[in-house]
XYZ file of C-alpha atoms in Angstrom:
617
model
C 68.237 -3.205 -66.038
C 64.662 -2.689 -64.770
C 62.562 -5.637 -63.793
C 59.604 -6.771 -65.899
C 57.326 -5.857 -62.905
C 58.541 -2.227 -63.134
C 57.954 -2.105 -66.904
C 54.422 -3.577 -66.801
C 52.529 -0.448 -65.675
C 54.093 1.607 -68.436
C 53.090 -0.940 -71.012
C 49.510 -0.306 -69.945
C 49.590 3.475 -69.355
C 51.779 4.446 -72.267
C 55.316 5.729 -72.727
C 57.465 6.215 -69.678
C 57.732 9.821 -68.417
C 61.160 11.290 -67.873
C 62.816 10.745 -64.496
C 62.779 14.496 -63.855
C 59.006 14.583 -64.090
C 58.703 11.784 -61.571
C 60.984 13.601 -59.139
C 58.974 16.808 -59.564
C 55.709 15.027 -58.815
C 57.247 13.410 -55.751
C 58.382 16.812 -54.374
C 54.918 18.341 -55.002
C 53.197 15.543 -53.107
C 55.513 16.035 -50.123
C 54.815 19.780 -50.098
C 51.068 19.255 -50.301
C 51.152 16.829 -47.396
C 53.051 19.365 -45.294
C 50.584 22.159 -46.054
C 47.497 20.035 -45.348
C 48.991 18.724 -42.134
C 49.565 22.186 -40.687
C 46.122 23.436 -41.788
C 44.215 20.478 -40.442
C 45.982 20.628 -37.113
C 44.992 24.269 -36.653
C 41.389 23.488 -37.622
C 41.042 20.535 -35.262
C 42.683 22.474 -32.442
C 39.808 24.971 -32.596
C 37.078 22.295 -32.305
C 36.136 20.515 -29.122
C 37.509 16.986 -29.418
C 34.877 14.291 -29.650
C 35.322 11.846 -26.777
C 35.643 8.212 -27.637
C 32.713 6.116 -26.524
C 33.140 4.226 -23.314
C 33.634 0.486 -23.655
C 31.196 -1.244 -21.330
C 31.647 -4.744 -20.144
C 28.014 -4.859 -19.019
C 25.392 -5.880 -21.560
C 22.831 -3.594 -19.889
C 25.113 -0.593 -20.358
C 25.519 -1.454 -24.030
C 21.752 -1.546 -24.426
C 21.448 1.802 -22.629
C 24.020 3.401 -24.909
C 22.272 2.007 -27.979
C 18.995 3.523 -26.774
C 20.675 6.889 -26.246
C 22.179 6.800 -29.733
C 18.872 5.821 -31.320
C 16.854 8.550 -29.613
C 19.476 11.195 -30.370
C 19.502 10.228 -34.050
C 15.705 10.242 -34.146
C 15.573 13.664 -32.511
C 18.068 15.067 -35.023
C 16.162 13.512 -37.946
C 12.971 15.222 -36.733
C 14.581 18.620 -36.882
C 15.961 19.183 -33.391
C 19.610 20.089 -33.793
C 21.648 19.429 -30.712
C 23.638 22.654 -30.604
C 21.055 25.326 -31.500
C 19.458 27.178 -28.590
C 16.031 28.522 -29.489
C 15.195 32.214 -29.339
C 12.236 34.048 -27.848
C 9.084 34.603 -29.898
C 7.870 38.102 -30.673
C 5.759 40.104 -28.252
C 2.637 39.342 -30.272
C 2.782 35.717 -29.029
C 2.896 36.435 -25.295
C -0.576 34.880 -24.856
C -0.362 32.499 -27.818
C -2.667 29.466 -27.764
C -2.078 27.104 -30.724
C -5.056 25.577 -32.560
C -7.256 28.637 -31.907
C -7.024 30.994 -34.885
C -10.393 32.479 -35.803
C -9.270 34.162 -39.039
C -7.546 30.979 -40.278
C -10.587 28.906 -39.332
C -12.911 31.250 -41.232
C -10.629 31.077 -44.253
C -10.784 27.267 -44.028
C -14.580 27.416 -44.231
C -15.634 26.969 -40.593
C -18.708 28.973 -39.553
C -21.758 28.979 -37.266
C -19.529 29.177 -34.207
C -17.124 26.440 -35.282
C -14.533 29.091 -36.164
C -14.087 29.602 -32.399
C -13.495 25.902 -31.867
C -10.204 24.009 -31.673
C -8.703 23.168 -35.088
C -5.136 21.900 -34.765
C -5.226 20.562 -38.316
C -5.331 24.108 -39.751
C -1.878 25.166 -38.553
C 0.365 22.122 -38.230
C 3.576 24.048 -38.921
C 4.503 26.363 -36.085
C 7.425 28.673 -35.544
C 9.893 27.083 -33.164
C 10.510 29.723 -30.541
C 9.958 30.247 -26.806
C 6.834 32.148 -25.773
C 8.065 35.034 -23.631
C 6.286 36.449 -20.568
C 4.716 39.928 -20.717
C 6.978 42.868 -19.960
C 5.763 43.381 -16.362
C 5.084 39.711 -15.575
C 5.583 38.699 -11.950
C 5.726 35.291 -10.309
C 2.198 34.569 -8.952
C 1.623 34.886 -5.229
C 1.820 31.609 -3.346
C -1.317 29.734 -2.430
C -3.639 30.637 -0.790
C -2.787 34.345 -1.171
C -2.699 33.860 -4.949
C -6.307 32.702 -4.917
C -7.552 36.140 -3.856
C -5.060 38.466 -5.605
C -3.274 38.228 -8.946
C -0.874 40.544 -10.763
C -2.819 42.436 -13.428
C 0.145 42.270 -15.852
C 0.023 38.451 -15.825
C -3.316 38.167 -17.647
C -4.573 39.635 -20.870
C -7.211 41.949 -19.446
C -6.491 45.629 -18.932
C -7.754 47.944 -16.223
C -9.659 49.912 -18.862
C -11.426 46.725 -19.970
C -12.268 45.992 -16.360
C -13.542 49.500 -15.647
C -15.688 49.461 -18.769
C -17.272 46.135 -17.828
C -20.681 45.727 -16.246
C -21.590 46.119 -12.593
C -21.532 42.341 -12.034
C -17.839 42.139 -12.889
C -17.044 45.090 -10.641
C -18.663 43.262 -7.749
C -16.388 40.279 -8.335
C -13.088 42.119 -8.639
C -11.339 45.236 -7.420
C -8.412 46.966 -9.083
C -5.580 47.824 -6.699
C -2.595 49.454 -8.406
C -0.985 46.454 -10.125
C -3.333 43.741 -8.795
C -6.807 42.341 -9.282
C -8.284 41.395 -5.912
C -11.115 38.863 -5.679
C -13.539 38.960 -2.813
C -14.913 35.511 -2.215
C -17.812 36.872 -0.178
C -19.194 38.705 -3.208
C -21.471 36.910 -5.562
C -21.511 35.068 -8.811
C -25.271 35.691 -8.676
C -27.207 38.445 -7.112
C -27.978 37.245 -3.600
C -24.336 36.446 -2.899
C -22.144 33.460 -3.589
C -22.698 31.611 -0.344
C -26.443 32.163 -0.550
C -26.425 30.827 -4.100
C -24.406 27.744 -3.162
C -26.694 27.068 -0.203
C -29.725 27.560 -2.454
C -28.469 24.904 -4.899
C -27.825 22.507 -1.997
C -31.304 23.023 -0.580
C -32.885 22.555 -4.018
C -31.391 19.043 -4.249
C -32.589 18.235 -0.741
C -29.533 19.040 1.404
C -29.326 21.095 4.558
C -26.338 23.128 3.373
C -23.624 23.120 0.735
C -21.271 21.433 3.221
C -23.265 18.237 2.532
C -22.454 18.062 -1.196
C -19.853 15.345 -0.632
C -22.248 13.257 1.450
C -24.770 13.437 -1.399
C -22.205 12.062 -3.872
C -21.234 15.383 -5.476
C -17.451 15.693 -5.567
C -16.621 16.628 -9.192
C -18.284 19.604 -10.890
C -17.948 20.695 -14.520
C -18.379 24.473 -14.322
C -19.217 25.867 -17.769
C -18.363 29.500 -18.479
C -16.970 29.933 -14.984
C -16.453 33.698 -15.004
C -13.353 34.504 -12.991
C -13.488 31.367 -10.881
C -15.546 32.784 -8.012
C -17.867 29.769 -7.748
C -14.964 27.378 -8.352
C -12.950 28.918 -5.506
C -15.919 28.380 -3.205
C -16.287 24.749 -4.283
C -12.580 24.181 -3.607
C -13.116 25.488 -0.075
C -15.801 22.784 0.301
C -13.196 20.163 -0.777
C -14.948 19.545 -4.092
C -13.131 19.301 -7.434
C -14.483 21.874 -9.904
C -13.141 21.977 -13.456
C -13.781 25.254 -15.224
C -14.214 25.155 -18.983
C -14.802 28.176 -21.184
C -14.331 29.056 -24.824
C -11.075 30.530 -26.068
C -10.967 34.306 -25.700
C -8.281 36.536 -27.135
C -8.686 39.003 -24.247
C -10.006 38.760 -20.719
C -10.044 34.993 -20.657
C -11.991 33.268 -17.897
C -9.748 30.206 -18.102
C -6.541 32.236 -17.869
C -7.811 34.118 -14.821
C -8.989 30.948 -13.069
C -5.630 29.214 -13.601
C -3.753 32.305 -12.484
C -5.703 32.018 -9.231
C -4.657 28.373 -8.833
C -8.048 26.897 -9.781
C -8.558 23.928 -12.160
C -9.484 25.124 -15.660
C -8.970 24.420 -19.363
C -10.259 25.720 -22.677
C -13.358 23.839 -23.779
C -16.748 24.630 -25.239
C -20.061 23.260 -26.442
C -20.074 24.026 -30.153
C -19.583 21.109 -32.510
C -17.435 18.495 -30.792
C -17.505 16.325 -27.710
C -15.416 17.341 -24.741
C -12.319 15.151 -24.157
C -13.982 13.298 -21.256
C -15.511 9.816 -21.328
C -19.204 9.175 -20.657
C -20.296 9.306 -16.994
C -17.539 11.680 -15.840
C -19.050 14.331 -13.530
C -21.436 14.444 -10.599
C -22.724 17.914 -11.474
C -22.686 20.158 -14.542
C -23.154 23.826 -13.661
C -24.060 26.704 -15.986
C -24.683 30.122 -14.429
C -25.070 32.785 -17.094
C -22.690 30.743 -19.274
C -23.984 32.188 -22.535
C -24.952 28.881 -24.156
C -28.252 28.584 -26.040
C -29.127 25.052 -25.033
C -31.863 24.495 -27.601
C -29.481 24.908 -30.538
C -28.476 21.985 -32.783
C -31.667 20.029 -32.045
C -30.735 19.469 -28.425
C -27.294 17.979 -29.136
C -25.686 20.320 -26.585
C -27.945 18.910 -23.863
C -27.160 15.385 -25.060
C -23.466 16.189 -24.498
C -24.292 17.297 -20.941
C -26.133 14.016 -20.458
C -23.137 12.089 -21.840
C -20.699 13.457 -19.251
C -23.164 13.299 -16.318
C -23.048 10.292 -14.011
C -26.263 8.472 -13.071
C -28.054 10.512 -10.424
C -25.989 13.583 -11.323
C -27.347 17.123 -11.517
C -27.552 19.762 -14.235
C -27.801 23.202 -12.626
C -28.867 26.006 -14.965
C -29.137 29.616 -13.833
C -30.843 31.627 -16.528
C -29.170 34.620 -18.166
C -32.603 36.264 -18.030
C -32.256 36.811 -14.264
C -32.223 40.298 -12.846
C -30.873 41.835 -9.606
C -34.112 41.262 -7.731
C -34.541 37.644 -8.737
C -37.855 38.233 -10.521
C -38.713 37.623 -14.133
C -41.737 37.392 -16.362
C -43.388 34.058 -17.120
C -42.302 34.451 -20.723
C -38.643 34.554 -19.742
C -39.060 31.556 -17.507
C -40.747 29.602 -20.259
C -38.058 30.567 -22.775
C -35.426 29.116 -20.452
C -37.350 26.051 -19.440
C -38.816 24.950 -22.755
C -35.804 23.355 -24.536
C -34.749 21.265 -21.570
C -38.330 20.519 -20.533
C -38.988 19.089 -23.973
C -35.843 16.991 -23.800
C -36.108 15.852 -20.166
C -38.371 12.871 -20.822
C -36.436 11.845 -23.905
C -33.099 11.721 -22.068
C -34.568 10.509 -18.761
C -34.010 13.702 -16.775
C -36.305 14.865 -13.985
C -36.795 18.554 -13.125
C -36.471 18.311 -9.354
C -36.504 21.998 -8.411
C -36.990 25.521 -9.723
C -36.364 28.653 -7.700
C -36.154 32.154 -9.130
C -34.021 31.756 -12.245
C -32.323 28.507 -11.216
C -33.453 25.128 -12.537
C -32.037 21.758 -11.482
C -32.497 18.499 -13.370
C -31.365 15.087 -12.147
C -30.262 12.323 -14.488
C -31.969 8.975 -13.974
C -30.293 6.205 -11.989
C -32.473 3.587 -13.717
C -30.773 2.443 -16.911
C -34.020 0.713 -17.970
C -35.655 4.128 -18.285
C -34.265 4.428 -21.809
C -35.981 1.237 -22.962
C -39.368 2.334 -21.637
C -39.465 5.606 -23.559
C -42.084 6.237 -26.204
C -41.511 5.331 -29.844
C -39.252 7.774 -31.710
C -37.041 8.575 -28.721
C -33.337 9.195 -29.130
C -31.422 5.970 -29.898
C -28.722 4.521 -27.672
C -25.107 4.885 -28.774
C -22.792 2.010 -29.496
C -20.115 2.757 -26.868
C -17.927 -0.242 -27.680
C -15.247 1.828 -29.415
C -16.143 5.304 -28.199
C -12.992 7.416 -27.726
C -14.223 10.924 -26.906
C -11.311 12.959 -28.183
C -12.975 15.902 -29.918
C -15.326 13.643 -31.836
C -18.389 15.260 -33.464
C -21.435 15.712 -31.247
C -23.783 12.732 -31.453
C -27.561 12.542 -31.273
C -27.688 9.357 -29.211
C -27.539 8.471 -25.505
C -24.152 7.264 -24.202
C -23.019 5.193 -21.255
C -26.051 2.965 -20.792
C -24.058 -0.247 -21.322
C -21.084 0.828 -19.204
C -20.006 -1.139 -16.140
C -19.543 2.285 -14.521
C -23.297 2.913 -14.420
C -23.356 3.403 -10.641
C -25.484 6.160 -9.055
C -23.389 8.922 -7.495
C -25.179 8.358 -4.191
C -23.781 4.798 -4.071
C -20.192 5.675 -4.964
C -17.234 5.812 -2.612
C -16.312 9.273 -1.400
C -12.759 10.352 -2.143
C -9.934 8.658 -4.025
C -10.251 5.199 -2.444
C -12.480 3.145 -4.730
C -14.108 -0.153 -3.848
C -13.317 -3.309 -5.787
C -16.649 -3.020 -7.634
C -15.685 0.452 -8.854
C -12.313 -0.667 -10.242
C -13.770 -1.425 -13.649
C -11.212 -3.044 -15.964
C -8.440 -2.900 -13.339
C -7.080 -5.647 -11.138
C -7.465 -4.503 -7.506
C -3.972 -5.719 -6.613
C -2.478 -3.654 -9.474
C -4.359 -0.566 -8.335
C -3.320 -0.866 -4.692
C 0.275 -1.667 -5.643
C 0.307 1.462 -7.816
C -0.884 3.507 -4.850
C 1.953 2.185 -2.689
C 4.514 2.931 -5.389
C 3.411 6.551 -5.673
C 3.384 7.120 -1.936
C 7.034 6.099 -1.884
C 7.850 7.997 -5.099
C 6.361 11.240 -3.790
C 8.434 11.044 -0.609
C 11.525 10.455 -2.746
C 10.638 13.347 -5.036
C 10.288 15.751 -2.161
C 13.480 14.632 -0.460
C 15.306 15.119 -3.774
C 13.605 18.349 -4.740
C 13.821 20.141 -1.412
C 17.594 20.724 -1.461
C 17.486 21.612 -5.163
C 14.623 24.065 -4.764
C 15.924 25.720 -1.654
C 19.520 25.996 -2.843
C 18.767 27.090 -6.405
C 15.431 28.896 -6.190
C 16.164 32.612 -6.549
C 15.108 34.613 -3.536
C 13.259 37.655 -4.744
C 13.549 40.967 -2.858
C 11.247 41.040 0.136
C 10.632 37.293 0.143
C 11.075 35.305 3.286
C 12.697 31.911 3.082
C 10.010 29.502 1.840
C 8.589 27.011 4.288
C 9.112 23.481 2.980
C 8.061 22.582 0.422
C 4.459 22.348 -0.692
C 3.821 26.043 -1.189
C 6.334 26.248 -4.026
C 3.744 24.855 -6.468
C -0.022 24.926 -6.878
C -0.988 23.956 -10.448
C 0.472 20.529 -11.278
C 0.061 18.511 -14.472
C 0.716 14.770 -14.586
C 1.273 14.242 -18.301
C 0.947 10.439 -18.195
C -1.203 9.904 -15.145
C -2.152 6.209 -15.438
C -4.379 5.669 -12.341
C -3.847 9.121 -10.801
C -1.492 7.712 -8.181
C 0.620 10.867 -7.902
C -2.532 12.929 -7.314
C -3.700 10.551 -4.589
C -0.301 10.570 -2.875
C -0.267 14.371 -2.841
C -3.697 14.430 -1.221
C -2.591 11.961 1.438
C 0.500 14.074 2.155
C -1.729 17.181 2.368
C 0.145 19.024 -0.380
C -1.795 22.175 -1.215
C -1.890 21.434 -4.938
C -4.366 20.299 -7.547
C -3.378 17.977 -10.401
C -4.544 17.908 -14.018
C -4.271 14.182 -14.759
C -3.679 13.691 -18.488
C -4.159 10.327 -20.197
C -2.481 10.145 -23.653
C -4.911 9.101 -26.370
C -2.911 6.001 -27.350
C -2.244 4.873 -23.784
C -4.593 2.519 -21.912
C -7.713 4.560 -21.188
C -7.615 4.946 -17.412
C -9.356 8.337 -17.450
C -12.733 6.941 -16.252
C -11.035 5.573 -13.146
C -9.251 8.901 -12.506
C -12.530 10.825 -12.761
C -14.310 8.281 -10.552
C -11.718 9.068 -7.875
C -12.908 12.675 -7.930
C -9.776 14.038 -9.638
C -9.417 16.490 -12.502
C -8.499 14.660 -15.679
C -8.604 14.854 -19.447
C -7.650 12.844 -22.521
C -5.015 14.441 -24.744
C -2.836 13.745 -27.782
C 0.662 14.983 -26.916
C 1.442 15.400 -30.614
C -0.873 18.436 -30.323
C -0.842 21.525 -28.086
C -2.713 21.386 -24.779
C -5.841 23.612 -24.583
C -4.602 26.180 -22.095
C -2.953 29.583 -22.014
C 0.780 30.198 -21.576
C 2.332 30.153 -18.090
C -0.473 28.243 -16.353
C 1.326 25.364 -14.552
C 3.933 25.409 -11.778
C 5.076 21.811 -12.228
C 4.884 19.213 -14.991
C 5.425 15.524 -14.258
C 6.098 13.000 -17.016
C 6.521 9.365 -15.985
C 7.373 7.162 -18.964
C 5.866 9.653 -21.403
C 8.949 10.000 -23.603
C 9.291 6.249 -24.046
C 5.566 6.061 -24.804
C 5.877 8.744 -27.479
C 9.071 7.335 -29.016
C 7.117 5.689 -31.828
C 4.665 8.556 -32.373
C 4.579 10.820 -35.393
C 5.400 14.007 -33.479
C 8.795 15.631 -32.963
C 10.070 15.679 -29.393
C 11.195 19.286 -29.752
C 7.585 20.323 -30.396
C 6.566 18.574 -27.166
C 9.263 20.405 -25.208
C 8.268 23.757 -26.703
C 4.671 23.072 -25.664
C 5.802 22.196 -22.147
C 7.798 25.424 -22.004
C 4.751 27.397 -23.206
C 2.412 26.158 -20.480
C 5.046 26.207 -17.701
C 5.420 29.298 -15.553
C 8.822 31.010 -15.265
C 10.792 29.328 -12.456
C 8.483 26.313 -12.838
C 9.684 22.723 -12.499
C 9.594 19.624 -14.702
C 10.206 16.076 -13.475
C 10.864 13.340 -16.036
C 11.007 9.739 -14.910
C 12.053 7.434 -17.714
C 14.670 5.078 -19.120
C 18.217 6.293 -19.508
C 18.042 6.771 -23.283
C 14.946 8.925 -23.073
C 16.406 10.941 -20.183
C 19.624 11.690 -22.088
C 17.599 12.853 -25.062
C 15.430 15.002 -22.778
C 18.489 16.613 -21.215
C 19.805 17.610 -24.651
C 16.449 19.125 -25.604
C 16.140 20.896 -22.242
C 19.455 22.637 -22.858
C 18.196 23.916 -26.215
C 15.270 25.690 -24.567
C 17.480 27.093 -21.779
C 16.183 24.881 -18.973
C 18.501 23.991 -16.124
C 18.609 20.209 -15.930
C 19.980 17.577 -13.549
C 19.991 13.809 -14.032
C 19.458 11.806 -10.853
C 20.416 8.139 -10.660
C 17.985 6.249 -8.440
C 20.719 3.832 -7.323
C 18.403 0.839 -7.583
C 20.215 -1.047 -10.341
C 17.612 -0.260 -13.002
C 17.915 1.889 -16.094
C 15.339 4.347 -14.708
C 16.521 7.917 -14.152
C 15.016 11.198 -13.029
C 15.606 14.445 -14.878
C 14.736 17.535 -12.839
C 14.494 20.745 -14.860
C 13.707 24.342 -14.032
C 12.533 26.949 -16.509
C 14.373 30.266 -16.052
C 12.674 33.651 -15.823
C 13.817 35.079 -19.160
C 13.171 38.744 -19.907
C 14.247 40.450 -23.080
């Protein structure tokens, strides 16, 4: 007799099935379990087992693991799969520069020169692939040999384009089989480079161009810098020139200058401010730079005034010059008139004119602007001025800044006085300098064995002498006060550093520029305005943690880093453990070799040292 408990289900479900049916169902279930067991075991045997997470007794380790998990999940949610290695882009993108697409800009309605400007908003979605080097690309020659000779296959200018160019270009460069050779003795202008540089120095009252530093000129914005001839000469004088020129699909001035190891970036005077704060440069130089300065009601000259420091110089060599240095009065007047009309309004003084070269000096007297006649240009409200590609303004900037210090009264070199440390506690600044001196020594002691054990020795190469000649163009992607740059100068590393200040980080760019360094403001959710393969080393201290709450995908940042990094170039990340683990996973996707280095100091800070391979396909 069955129990009431056994009968209850059947009273709910209906009549009882026969015993034979129950036995049949039982046998089927057993068979199904056997089949599934054998199948699942074969499937799981073919998949790499997932390791169980470590159980940490330390609270700090638990926090580190949580950070790793969070950043990995965020990276995956933003489209960066952990297992997919990215492929190479097509050949058509070998010299690809995002944000510069003339046809797309025209289609979007930009005109009057603005179609040649930077418009990242036009093409937000980009193909995720690795920009490949040209077919015959070669690693650039080491500095200083690379300053005077570059491989012709590395830049987008052909020998035919060179041979069909004017006589001026032929004087600057020579074609030698597979190289372009630059002769620094030849001239940017017609009486020779050194004569021109000495002429500019004499026009501002100096005995020779070796006295530029003594006169307060250490940073020069060189507009339309040709192939870097004048910039190379300024570097030899221990000045810091920054070349800017408009984007060019072929024969780029910026690409050639960077290939030579000279500071340069894409930038132009069209419709937007340059990404520099007011009072940034000691001299602005334009020699045959192709800009019509009287366009846009003088707003281009106002932009020059904005970036010039008090007492700084605007040097303009007219495109109307000829090989003998003579010109008609009409040509001289056509060059002089727009700036002559503006000079009183913006408190400039024409201090010298010789042949086709004119030099204006910006006033050191901030009260000059209040004493101008009625109807003069107004003064800007600089309280919230963030010059990141903002529209050009028709007002005078910088007059209320605490940095209004004449260049002749400034400290020479990277060591600023307490009065020049505007907005910075002196003890913080000096402590930062000490930290970077120590960090640089640690970097080099760590990097030397890695570089010299892993760096491929190319046929005919001698063993490299340690270790500064391995790199020339360096970018500090989160530069803060420029401490890494200063430490490299003190250690006599033969490098220059592009110090980048992220747009949403504390704005320390004025201080960096006041130290005489190259620097720029940039939004790392956007591409950097340079050509592919232009930096030997990228350094990112705390950048990943800073960007963790930004709108951009980390994979896009890594693809941009890969684009601007030369083959066999190096990347150093310094960050918290979670960010470093995420970076290592992303580095593997873009084929970088990566090593995590524990600093053994009890903190959660780690280094990740990566090298980009030389991939040909």
